[in-house]
Amino acid sequence: MIGTFEVESLVGRGEVLCNVTGGTLEEIFKSICSKAKLPQGLEADAVVTELMDREKVLSTAVGNGIAIPHPRKPLFSREEDSMIVVAYLNQPLDMQAPDVKKVYAMFILLSSSSQFHIKALANLAKLIKNEEFRKGLQVKPPKEQLLELIRKVTQGN
């Protein structure tokens, strides 16, 4: 058991995808899931379906151009497979955010248990509230730079 809910380690295990294309949310999720390295036995189509089912309940857009799409249930059993896939959209998408800003960055949280999911989601939400992080995110940094930004912001708190 990893025992950590740090965003840095979850992003480190995931992908950072730039210029993700798609005219609809489903097209964007399909593009992301086809490129992400998912755990063995987890099909991209299944992830897309789960993400879309969650969006039907309530938008995962949190404001400031950021969304945190996630399935309503764990999709795999091993905690070490938990990850965050970051996707920067080629064209911002209206996801009915509370501040009505279009989403340009998604943090797709895929986890192994409800408890892990809730703790990781809480830590990600704290990070996104940080103004320095949000400003750094606007330049759509590649993975290593994003990890550096996360370290800088979390060590400063």
N, CA, C and O atoms as a DFTB+ gen file, in Angstrom:
628 C
 N C O
     1  1       0.842      -1.188       0.000
     2  2       0.000       0.000       0.000
     3  2       0.886       1.251       0.000
     4  3       1.816       1.366       0.798
     5  1       0.593       2.152      -0.877
     6  2       1.387       3.360      -1.010
     7  2       1.162       4.271       0.190
     8  3       2.119       4.809       0.746
     9  1      -0.076       4.446       0.588
    10  2      -0.361       5.248       1.765
    11  2      -0.175       6.743       1.564
    12  3      -0.158       7.484       2.547
    13  1      -0.036       7.209       0.347
    14  2       0.112       8.635       0.102
    15  2      -0.983       9.100      -0.847
    16  3      -1.378       8.394      -1.776
    17  1      -1.446      10.278      -0.588
    18  2      -2.485      10.844      -1.443
    19  2      -1.950      12.104      -2.104
    20  3      -2.711      12.958      -2.558
    21  1      -0.632      12.203      -2.149
    22  2      -0.021      13.387      -2.705
    23  2      -0.301      13.495      -4.200
    24  3      -0.148      12.533      -4.952
    25  1      -0.701      14.653      -4.594
    26  2      -0.999      14.915      -5.997
    27  2       0.250      14.684      -6.846
    28  3       0.162      14.148      -7.950
    29  1       1.400      15.084      -6.337
    30  2       2.644      14.923      -7.100
    31  2       2.874      13.473      -7.523
    32  3       3.199      13.212      -8.681
    33  1       2.711      12.542      -6.608
    34  2       2.956      11.137      -6.958
    35  2       1.897      10.608      -7.920
    36  3       2.203       9.796      -8.793
    37  1       0.659      11.061      -7.767
    38  2      -0.408      10.616      -8.664
    39  2      -0.212      11.150     -10.078
    40  3      -0.424      10.429     -11.053
    41  1       0.192      12.413     -10.187
    42  2       0.492      12.982     -11.507
    43  2       1.725      12.290     -12.083
    44  3       1.792      12.034     -13.285
    45  1       2.692      11.992     -11.232
    46  2       3.899      11.283     -11.679
    47  2       3.594       9.938     -12.296
    48  3       4.275       9.513     -13.230
    49  1       2.570       9.256     -11.781
    50  2       2.183       7.947     -12.330
    51  2       1.296       8.075     -13.560
    52  3       1.135       7.116     -14.313
    53  1       0.729       9.239     -13.763
    54  2      -0.175       9.443     -14.887
    55  2       0.527      10.088     -16.065
    56  3       1.752      10.058     -16.178
    57  1      -0.259      10.657     -16.918
    58  2       0.233      11.308     -18.133
    59  2      -0.079      12.802     -18.043
    60  3      -0.965      13.225     -17.301
    61  1       0.662      13.582     -18.808
    62  2       0.315      14.976     -19.039
    63  2       0.193      15.120     -20.549
    64  3       1.183      15.036     -21.276
    65  1      -1.012      15.334     -21.001
    66  2      -1.312      15.375     -22.432
    67  2      -1.598      16.809     -22.868
    68  3      -2.412      17.501     -22.256
    69  1      -0.932      17.243     -23.917
    70  2      -1.097      18.607     -24.431
    71  2      -1.940      18.614     -25.694
    72  3      -1.979      17.635     -26.440
    73  1      -2.609      19.726     -25.919
    74  2      -3.392      19.955     -27.148
    75  2      -4.397      18.842     -27.432
    76  3      -4.512      18.377     -28.566
    77  1      -5.119      18.418     -26.402
    78  2      -6.142      17.383     -26.568
    79  2      -7.295      17.979     -27.365
    80  3      -7.812      19.045     -27.032
    81  1      -7.686      17.282     -28.411
    82  2      -8.744      17.783     -29.296
    83  2     -10.058      17.054     -29.063
    84  3     -10.102      15.954     -28.512
    85  1     -11.120      17.705     -29.501
    86  2     -12.462      17.142     -29.426
    87  2     -13.467      18.265     -29.315
    88  3     -13.225      19.262     -28.636
    89  1     -14.588      18.102     -29.980
    90  2     -15.625      19.119     -29.965
    91  2     -16.638      18.929     -28.856
    92  3     -17.371      19.856     -28.509
    93  1     -16.681      17.710     -28.291
    94  2     -17.602      17.417     -27.198
    95  2     -16.809      16.793     -26.051
    96  3     -15.668      16.365     -26.219
    97  1     -17.428      16.756     -24.916
    98  2     -16.779      16.162     -23.754
    99  2     -16.453      14.689     -24.006
   100  3     -15.372      14.220     -23.651
   101  1     -17.370      13.977     -24.606
   102  2     -17.121      12.557     -24.891
   103  2     -15.939      12.380     -25.844
   104  3     -15.117      11.485     -25.643
   105  1     -15.844      13.213     -26.868
   106  2     -14.708      13.129     -27.797
   107  2     -13.394      13.411     -27.075
   108  3     -12.381      12.761     -27.333
   109  1     -13.421      14.377     -26.176
   110  2     -12.221      14.711     -25.404
   111  2     -11.831      13.538     -24.510
   112  3     -10.661      13.157     -24.463
   113  1     -12.805      12.961     -23.797
   114  2     -12.507      11.806     -22.940
   115  2     -11.966      10.639     -23.768
   116  3     -11.044       9.948     -23.334
   117  1     -12.528      10.416     -24.947
   118  2     -12.036       9.329     -25.810
   119  2     -10.594       9.583     -26.218
   120  3      -9.774       8.665     -26.208
   121  1     -10.283      10.808     -26.571
   122  2      -8.922      11.159     -26.961
   123  2      -7.955      10.940     -25.797
   124  3      -6.884      10.358     -25.973
   125  1      -8.334      11.404     -24.620
   126  2      -7.484      11.256     -23.438
   127  2      -7.268       9.783     -23.108
   128  3      -6.135       9.339     -22.924
   129  1      -8.349       9.039     -23.034
   130  2      -8.255       7.628     -22.617
   131  2      -7.528       6.763     -23.635
   132  3      -6.944       5.743     -23.271
   133  1      -7.555       7.157     -24.905
   134  2      -6.830       6.382     -25.915
   135  2      -5.327       6.612     -25.813
   136  3      -4.539       5.776     -26.255
   137  1      -4.924       7.745     -25.230
   138  2      -3.502       8.079     -25.113
   139  2      -2.914       7.719     -23.748
   140  3      -1.708       7.497     -23.630
   141  1      -3.755       7.661     -22.725
   142  2      -3.276       7.398     -21.363
   143  2      -2.859       5.938     -21.218
   144  3      -3.467       5.046     -21.809
   145  1      -1.826       5.709     -20.432
   146  2      -1.380       4.349     -20.126
   147  2      -2.193       3.841     -18.942
   148  3      -1.862       4.099     -17.784
   149  1      -3.252       3.120     -19.252
   150  2      -4.147       2.606     -18.227
   151  2      -3.637       1.264     -17.703
   152  3      -2.928       0.551     -18.413
   153  1      -3.993       0.916     -16.463
   154  2      -3.576      -0.381     -15.923
   155  2      -4.077      -1.535     -16.797
   156  3      -5.124      -1.436     -17.436
   157  1      -3.323      -2.610     -16.811
   158  2      -3.687      -3.787     -17.606
   159  2      -5.088      -4.260     -17.215
   160  3      -5.425      -4.349     -16.035
   161  1      -5.882      -4.554     -18.220
   162  2      -7.235      -5.037     -17.990
   163  2      -8.285      -3.939     -17.954
   164  3      -9.481      -4.227     -17.931
   165  1      -7.854      -2.687     -17.948
   166  2      -8.799      -1.567     -17.935
   167  2      -8.864      -0.981     -19.342
   168  3      -7.882      -0.442     -19.851
   169  1     -10.020      -1.095     -19.950
   170  2     -10.206      -0.632     -21.322
   171  2     -10.559       0.853     -21.354
   172  3     -11.293       1.347     -20.498
   173  1     -10.029       1.553     -22.347
   174  2     -10.280       2.985     -22.504
   175  2     -11.780       3.288     -22.600
   176  3     -12.255       4.263     -22.019
   177  1     -12.520       2.458     -23.330
   178  2     -13.960       2.681     -23.491
   179  2     -14.702       2.630     -22.154
   180  3     -15.655       3.377     -21.936
   181  1     -14.258       1.746     -21.268
   182  2     -14.888       1.628     -19.952
   183  2     -14.649       2.892     -19.134
   184  3     -15.540       3.352     -18.419
   185  1     -13.461       3.446     -19.238
   186  2     -13.146       4.679     -18.513
   187  2     -13.986       5.829     -19.070
   188  3     -14.540       6.617     -18.303
   189  1     -14.080       5.930     -20.374
   190  2     -14.891       6.983     -21.002
   191  2     -16.335       6.884     -20.513
   192  3     -16.936       7.894     -20.149
   193  1     -16.885       5.690     -20.505
   194  2     -18.267       5.494     -20.055
   195  2     -18.444       5.945     -18.616
   196  3     -19.414       6.632     -18.297
   197  1     -17.515       5.565     -17.743
   198  2     -17.601       5.950     -16.330
   199  2     -17.478       7.466     -16.153
   200  3     -18.201       8.061     -15.354
   201  1     -16.564       8.087     -16.897
   202  2     -16.406       9.540     -16.799
   203  2     -17.662      10.267     -17.288
   204  3     -18.103      11.239     -16.673
   205  1     -18.228       9.794     -18.388
   206  2     -19.447      10.415     -18.917
   207  2     -20.621      10.221     -17.958
   208  3     -21.423      11.136     -17.770
   209  1     -20.729       9.024     -17.345
   210  2     -21.798       8.779     -16.375
   211  2     -21.693       9.747     -15.206
   212  3     -22.709      10.238     -14.714
   213  1     -20.483      10.023     -14.761
   214  2     -20.277      10.961     -13.647
   215  2     -20.673      12.378     -14.054
   216  3     -21.295      13.094     -13.270
   217  1     -20.318      12.785     -15.268
   218  2     -20.649      14.134     -15.738
   219  2     -22.161      14.331     -15.865
   220  3     -22.652      15.453     -15.737
   221  1     -22.902      13.248     -16.117
   222  2     -24.363      13.356     -16.220
   223  2     -24.986      13.705     -14.876
   224  3     -26.052      14.319     -14.826
   225  1     -24.329      13.318     -13.786
   226  2     -24.819      13.603     -12.439
   227  2     -24.595      15.074     -12.104
   228  3     -25.512      15.762     -11.655
   229  1     -23.364      15.554     -12.324
   230  2     -22.991      16.931     -12.023
   231  2     -21.650      17.209     -12.678
   232  3     -20.761      16.357     -12.663
   233  1     -21.501      18.376     -13.246
   234  2     -20.251      18.737     -13.889
   235  2     -19.101      18.700     -12.893
   236  3     -19.257      19.070     -11.729
   237  1     -17.947      18.250     -13.365
   238  2     -16.745      18.208     -12.530
   239  2     -15.892      19.469     -12.717
   240  3     -14.779      19.545     -12.196
   241  1     -16.402      20.449     -13.451
   242  2     -15.698      21.729     -13.595
   243  2     -15.743      22.437     -12.246
   244  3     -16.810      22.588     -11.650
   245  1     -14.570      22.871     -11.766
   246  2     -14.492      23.490     -10.443
   247  2     -14.261      24.999     -10.506
   248  3     -14.293      25.674      -9.477
   249  1     -14.031      25.526     -11.699
   250  2     -13.790      26.952     -11.863
   251  2     -12.359      27.247     -12.256
   252  3     -11.495      26.371     -12.215
   253  1     -12.118      28.485     -12.635
   254  2     -10.793      28.937     -13.079
   255  2     -10.269      28.138     -14.270
   256  3      -9.056      28.016     -14.443
   257  1     -11.154      27.599     -15.083
   258  2     -10.746      26.857     -16.273
   259  2     -10.282      25.434     -15.995
   260  3      -9.635      24.815     -16.840
   261  1     -10.610      24.909     -14.810
   262  2     -10.123      23.592     -14.393
   263  2     -11.302      22.674     -14.086
   264  3     -12.319      23.099     -13.537
   265  1     -11.139      21.399     -14.459
   266  2     -12.121      20.361     -14.126
   267  2     -11.388      19.166     -13.536
   268  3     -10.214      18.933     -13.825
   269  1     -12.098      18.419     -12.710
   270  2     -11.537      17.212     -12.100
   271  2     -12.457      16.027     -12.424
   272  3     -13.157      15.529     -11.543
   273  1     -12.456      15.580     -13.671
   274  2     -13.286      14.428     -14.014
   275  2     -12.822      13.177     -13.257
   276  3     -11.627      12.946     -13.073
   277  1     -13.791      12.393     -12.832
   278  2     -13.481      11.151     -12.128
   279  2     -14.700      10.241     -12.175
   280  3     -15.836      10.715     -12.197
   281  1     -14.462       8.940     -12.191
   282  2     -15.585       8.006     -12.156
   283  2     -16.242       8.000     -10.774
   284  3     -15.638       8.430      -9.791
   285  1     -17.461       7.517     -10.709
   286  2     -18.179       7.449      -9.437
   287  2     -17.743       6.257      -8.598
   288  3     -18.068       6.184      -7.412
   289  1     -17.017       5.329      -9.195
   290  2     -16.581       4.139      -8.462
   291  2     -15.153       3.787      -8.866
   292  3     -14.706       4.151      -9.954
   293  1     -14.444       3.088      -8.005
   294  2     -13.081       2.659      -8.357
   295  2     -13.109       1.740      -9.589
   296  3     -14.012       0.919      -9.748
   297  1     -12.105       1.897     -10.446
   298  2     -12.060       1.098     -11.669
   299  2     -11.024      -0.019     -11.621
   300  3     -10.981      -0.863     -12.516
   301  1     -10.197      -0.029     -10.590
   302  2      -9.209      -1.088     -10.459
   303  2      -8.912      -1.308      -8.984
   304  3      -9.311      -0.506      -8.139
   305  1      -8.213      -2.392      -8.673
   306  2      -8.060      -2.796      -7.282
   307  2      -6.725      -2.422      -6.649
   308  3      -6.645      -2.311      -5.426
   309  1      -5.692      -2.228      -7.430
   310  2      -4.365      -1.973      -6.855
   311  2      -4.148      -0.469      -6.639
   312  3      -4.251       0.327      -7.572
   313  1      -3.848      -0.104      -5.399
   314  2      -3.636       1.312      -5.076
   315  2      -2.485       1.902      -5.880
   316  3      -2.520       3.078      -6.243
   317  1      -1.475       1.101      -6.159
   318  2      -0.323       1.616      -6.913
   319  2      -0.674       1.959      -8.365
   320  3       0.126       2.583      -9.062
   321  1      -1.849       1.560      -8.820
   322  2      -2.304       1.936     -10.162
   323  2      -3.019       3.289     -10.174
   324  3      -3.280       3.845     -11.240
   325  1      -3.333       3.814      -8.998
   326  2      -4.029       5.102      -8.911
   327  2      -3.179       6.180      -9.573
   328  3      -1.953       6.175      -9.466
   329  1      -3.849       7.103     -10.257
   330  2      -3.121       8.136     -11.004
   331  2      -4.008       9.324     -11.288
   332  3      -5.229       9.274     -11.138
   333  1      -3.355      10.395     -11.705
   334  2      -4.046      11.558     -12.253
   335  2      -3.500      11.773     -13.657
   336  3      -2.291      11.889     -13.856
   337  1      -4.400      11.824     -14.619
   338  2      -4.036      12.154     -15.996
   339  2      -4.406      13.620     -16.196
   340  3      -5.566      14.003     -16.047
   341  1      -3.415      14.430     -16.532
   342  2      -3.646      15.853     -16.765
   343  2      -3.778      16.058     -18.270
   344  3      -2.956      15.572     -19.047
   345  1      -4.806      16.772     -18.668
   346  2      -5.030      17.036     -20.083
   347  2      -5.268      18.523     -20.292
   348  3      -6.146      19.125     -19.674
   349  1      -4.463      19.098     -21.178
   350  2      -4.654      20.496     -21.580
   351  2      -5.405      20.476     -22.901
   352  3      -4.948      19.879     -23.876
   353  1      -6.549      21.124     -22.929
   354  2      -7.397      21.091     -24.122
   355  2      -6.913      22.077     -25.178
   356  3      -6.477      23.185     -24.868
   357  1      -7.001      21.649     -26.421
   358  2      -6.645      22.502     -27.549
   359  2      -7.596      23.704     -27.611
   360  3      -7.167      24.834     -27.845
   361  1      -8.878      23.450     -27.401
   362  2      -9.908      24.498     -27.367
   363  2     -10.664      24.378     -26.048
   364  3     -11.212      23.315     -25.755
   365  1     -10.709      25.447     -25.240
   366  2     -11.457      25.375     -23.982
   367  2     -12.910      24.954     -24.230
   368  3     -13.508      25.281     -25.255
   369  1     -13.453      24.220     -23.259
   370  2     -14.781      23.630     -23.385
   371  2     -15.697      24.136     -22.282
   372  3     -15.295      24.225     -21.122
   373  1     -16.927      24.467     -22.647
   374  2     -17.920      24.869     -21.653
   375  2     -18.417      23.614     -20.935
   376  3     -19.061      22.751     -21.533
   377  1     -18.102      23.532     -19.628
   378  2     -18.547      22.392     -18.820
   379  2     -19.469      22.853     -17.688
   380  3     -19.599      22.170     -16.672
   381  1     -20.097      23.996     -17.865
   382  2     -21.029      24.517     -16.861
   383  2     -20.344      24.771     -15.519
   384  3     -20.877      24.422     -14.466
   385  1     -19.170      25.377     -15.565
   386  2     -18.417      25.688     -14.344
   387  2     -19.163      26.733     -13.518
   388  3     -19.891      27.557     -14.072
   389  1     -18.987      26.703     -12.194
   390  2     -19.679      27.672     -11.347
   391  2     -19.328      29.123     -11.688
   392  3     -20.159      30.014     -11.513
   393  1     -18.110      29.369     -12.170
   394  2     -17.706      30.731     -12.547
   395  2     -17.895      30.994     -14.041
   396  3     -17.451      32.028     -14.542
   397  1     -18.538      30.087     -14.751
   398  2     -18.841      30.106     -16.183
   399  2     -17.610      30.179     -17.100
   400  3     -17.756      30.401     -18.302
   401  1     -16.410      29.996     -16.553
   402  2     -15.208      29.968     -17.385
   403  2     -15.105      28.602     -18.064
   404  3     -15.415      27.568     -17.473
   405  1     -14.663      28.628     -19.313
   406  2     -14.481      27.381     -20.044
   407  2     -13.261      26.637     -19.510
   408  3     -12.291      27.248     -19.061
   409  1     -13.327      25.319     -19.564
   410  2     -12.266      24.460     -19.040
   411  2     -11.157      24.314     -20.075
   412  3     -11.408      24.013     -21.242
   413  1      -9.923      24.535     -19.621
   414  2      -8.756      24.320     -20.478
   415  2      -7.844      23.236     -19.927
   416  3      -6.995      22.711     -20.648
   417  1      -8.014      22.893     -18.638
   418  2      -7.171      21.869     -18.006
   419  2      -8.040      20.905     -17.215
   420  3      -8.918      21.310     -16.453
   421  1      -7.772      19.615     -17.417
   422  2      -8.489      18.570     -16.690
   423  2      -7.499      17.741     -15.888
   424  3      -6.406      17.422     -16.357
   425  1      -7.899      17.403     -14.678
   426  2      -7.143      16.491     -13.830
   427  2      -8.035      15.277     -13.626
   428  3      -8.911      15.289     -12.761
   429  1      -7.821      14.234     -14.410
   430  2      -8.673      13.052     -14.351
   431  2      -8.126      12.109     -13.284
   432  3      -7.040      11.547     -13.429
   433  1      -8.888      11.950     -12.225
   434  2      -8.483      11.129     -11.086
   435  2      -9.029       9.717     -11.247
   436  3     -10.239       9.503     -11.319
   437  1      -8.111       8.764     -11.302
   438  2      -8.470       7.348     -11.378
   439  2      -7.867       6.670     -10.155
   440  3      -6.654       6.711      -9.953
   441  1      -8.713       6.045      -9.340
   442  2      -8.226       5.483      -8.084
   443  2      -8.775       4.085      -7.845
   444  3      -9.625       3.582      -8.580
   445  1      -8.249       3.481      -6.784
   446  2      -8.546       2.079      -6.499
   447  2      -9.578       1.861      -5.400
   448  3     -10.104       0.756      -5.268
   449  1      -9.877       2.877      -4.618
   450  2     -10.862       2.714      -3.548
   451  2     -11.527       4.055      -3.275
   452  3     -10.983       5.113      -3.595
   453  1     -12.696       3.993      -2.688
   454  2     -13.426       5.219      -2.383
   455  2     -12.668       6.072      -1.376
   456  3     -12.623       7.295      -1.511
   457  1     -12.071       5.443      -0.370
   458  2     -11.327       6.182       0.641
   459  2     -10.128       6.904       0.012
   460  3      -9.909       8.088       0.269
   461  1      -9.356       6.189      -0.811
   462  2      -8.209       6.788      -1.482
   463  2      -8.684       7.933      -2.370
   464  3      -8.079       9.004      -2.395
   465  1      -9.763       7.699      -3.091
   466  2     -10.322       8.677      -4.021
   467  2     -10.673       9.977      -3.303
   468  3     -10.322      11.058      -3.776
   469  1     -11.352       9.884      -2.183
   470  2     -11.789      11.068      -1.444
   471  2     -10.591      11.863      -0.938
   472  3     -10.577      13.090      -1.035
   473  1      -9.598      11.183      -0.404
   474  2      -8.418      11.884       0.113
   475  2      -7.617      12.531      -1.017
   476  3      -7.135      13.656      -0.877
   477  1      -7.479      11.827      -2.124
   478  2      -6.751      12.390      -3.262
   479  2      -7.504      13.589      -3.832
   480  3      -6.892      14.600      -4.178
   481  1      -8.804      13.482      -3.930
   482  2      -9.635      14.573      -4.436
   483  2      -9.518      15.804      -3.532
   484  3      -9.448      16.930      -4.026
   485  1      -9.497      15.600      -2.233
   486  2      -9.359      16.713      -1.289
   487  2      -8.004      17.407      -1.464
   488  3      -7.933      18.636      -1.461
   489  1      -6.939      16.630      -1.615
   490  2      -5.613      17.227      -1.804
   491  2      -5.517      17.964      -3.134
   492  3      -4.894      19.022      -3.217
   493  1      -6.124      17.413      -4.160
   494  2      -6.128      18.077      -5.460
   495  2      -6.913      19.386      -5.375
   496  3      -6.496      20.395      -5.944
   497  1      -8.022      19.374      -4.685
   498  2      -8.825      20.599      -4.526
   499  2      -8.033      21.683      -3.794
   500  3      -8.100      22.855      -4.164
   501  1      -7.284      21.298      -2.756
   502  2      -6.449      22.262      -2.031
   503  2      -5.416      22.886      -2.964
   504  3      -5.184      24.094      -2.935
   505  1      -4.806      22.052      -3.785
   506  2      -3.789      22.533      -4.712
   507  2      -4.399      23.521      -5.706
   508  3      -3.812      24.567      -5.981
   509  1      -5.548      23.199      -6.232
   510  2      -6.198      24.038      -7.233
   511  2      -6.642      25.377      -6.640
   512  3      -6.761      26.362      -7.369
   513  1      -6.884      25.425      -5.352
   514  2      -7.247      26.690      -4.693
   515  2      -6.062      27.651      -4.618
   516  3      -6.249      28.854      -4.436
   517  1      -4.857      27.132      -4.757
   518  2      -3.643      27.939      -4.621
   519  2      -3.451      28.803      -5.872
   520  3      -3.354      28.285      -6.985
   521  1      -3.399      30.111      -5.677
   522  2      -3.286      31.048      -6.801
   523  2      -1.985      30.862      -7.583
   524  3      -1.989      30.926      -8.812
   525  1      -0.882      30.633      -6.888
   526  2       0.406      30.422      -7.560
   527  2       0.334      29.194      -8.479
   528  3       0.862      29.210      -9.591
   529  1      -0.321      28.141      -8.005
   530  2      -0.472      26.943      -8.827
   531  2      -1.316      27.241     -10.063
   532  3      -0.946      26.872     -11.177
   533  1      -2.443      27.904      -9.862
   534  2      -3.324      28.197     -11.000
   535  2      -2.624      29.059     -12.040
   536  3      -2.792      28.839     -13.240
   537  1      -1.841      30.040     -11.594
   538  2      -1.095      30.884     -12.541
   539  2      -0.071      30.057     -13.308
   540  3       0.073      30.220     -14.520
   541  1       0.633      29.181     -12.621
   542  2       1.620      28.326     -13.272
   543  2       0.986      27.348     -14.243
   544  3       1.594      26.976     -15.247
   545  1      -0.231      26.932     -13.944
   546  2      -0.941      25.978     -14.796
   547  2      -1.368      26.608     -16.121
   548  3      -1.505      25.908     -17.125
   549  1      -1.578      27.909     -16.128
   550  2      -2.060      28.593     -17.330
   551  2      -1.113      28.473     -18.516
   552  3      -1.546      28.592     -19.662
   553  1       0.167      28.241     -18.265
   554  2       1.116      28.082     -19.377
   555  2       1.155      26.639     -19.880
   556  3       1.936      26.303     -20.770
   557  1       0.301      25.790     -19.299
   558  2       0.190      24.380     -19.693
   559  2       1.558      23.683     -19.661
   560  3       2.041      23.200     -20.684
   561  1       2.170      23.640     -18.477
   562  2       3.514      23.065     -18.385
   563  2       3.546      21.573     -18.678
   564  3       2.608      20.852     -18.336
   565  1       4.635      21.097     -19.318
   566  2       4.800      19.659     -19.522
   567  2       4.998      18.970     -18.171
   568  3       5.125      19.635     -17.143
   569  1       5.022      17.664     -18.177
   570  2       4.991      16.867     -16.943
   571  2       6.056      17.269     -15.924
   572  3       5.723      17.528     -14.767
   573  1       7.310      17.327     -16.317
   574  2       8.363      17.628     -15.336
   575  2       8.195      19.017     -14.737
   576  3       8.415      19.205     -13.540
   577  1       7.813      19.981     -15.546
   578  2       7.595      21.338     -15.036
   579  2       6.363      21.396     -14.140
   580  3       6.347      22.126     -13.150
   581  1       5.332      20.628     -14.485
   582  2       4.127      20.572     -13.656
   583  2       4.470      19.949     -12.298
   584  3       4.017      20.429     -11.259
   585  1       5.260      18.893     -12.311
   586  2       5.664      18.262     -11.051
   587  2       6.490      19.223     -10.204
   588  3       6.338      19.259      -8.983
   589  1       7.354      19.994     -10.833
   590  2       8.136      21.017     -10.118
   591  2       7.216      22.064      -9.493
   592  3       7.407      22.463      -8.344
   593  1       6.228      22.501     -10.251
   594  2       5.272      23.484      -9.758
   595  2       4.513      22.920      -8.555
   596  3       4.335      23.614      -7.554
   597  1       4.074      21.686      -8.649
   598  2       3.349      21.052      -7.537
   599  2       4.243      20.988      -6.303
   600  3       3.802      21.313      -5.201
   601  1       5.504      20.569      -6.480
   602  2       6.444      20.497      -5.350
   603  2       6.623      21.865      -4.717
   604  3       6.566      22.000      -3.495
   605  1       6.840      22.882      -5.548
   606  2       7.075      24.238      -5.054
   607  2       5.891      24.731      -4.226
   608  3       6.063      25.288      -3.141
   609  1       4.709      24.521      -4.747
   610  2       3.509      25.017      -4.067
   611  2       3.222      24.221      -2.799
   612  3       2.855      24.807      -1.780
   613  1       3.379      22.908      -2.839
   614  2       3.043      22.093      -1.658
   615  2       4.114      22.222      -0.564
   616  3       3.795      22.119       0.621
   617  1       5.350      22.440      -0.937
   618  2       6.391      22.600       0.087
   619  2       6.333      23.980       0.716
   620  3       6.827      24.185       1.825
   621  1       5.733      24.919       0.013
   622  2       5.610      26.261       0.540
   623  2       4.482      26.390       1.554
   624  3       4.397      27.382       2.278
   625  1       3.617      25.380       1.601
   626  2       2.464      25.420       2.533
   627  2       2.756      24.696       3.812
   628  3       1.902      24.636       4.696
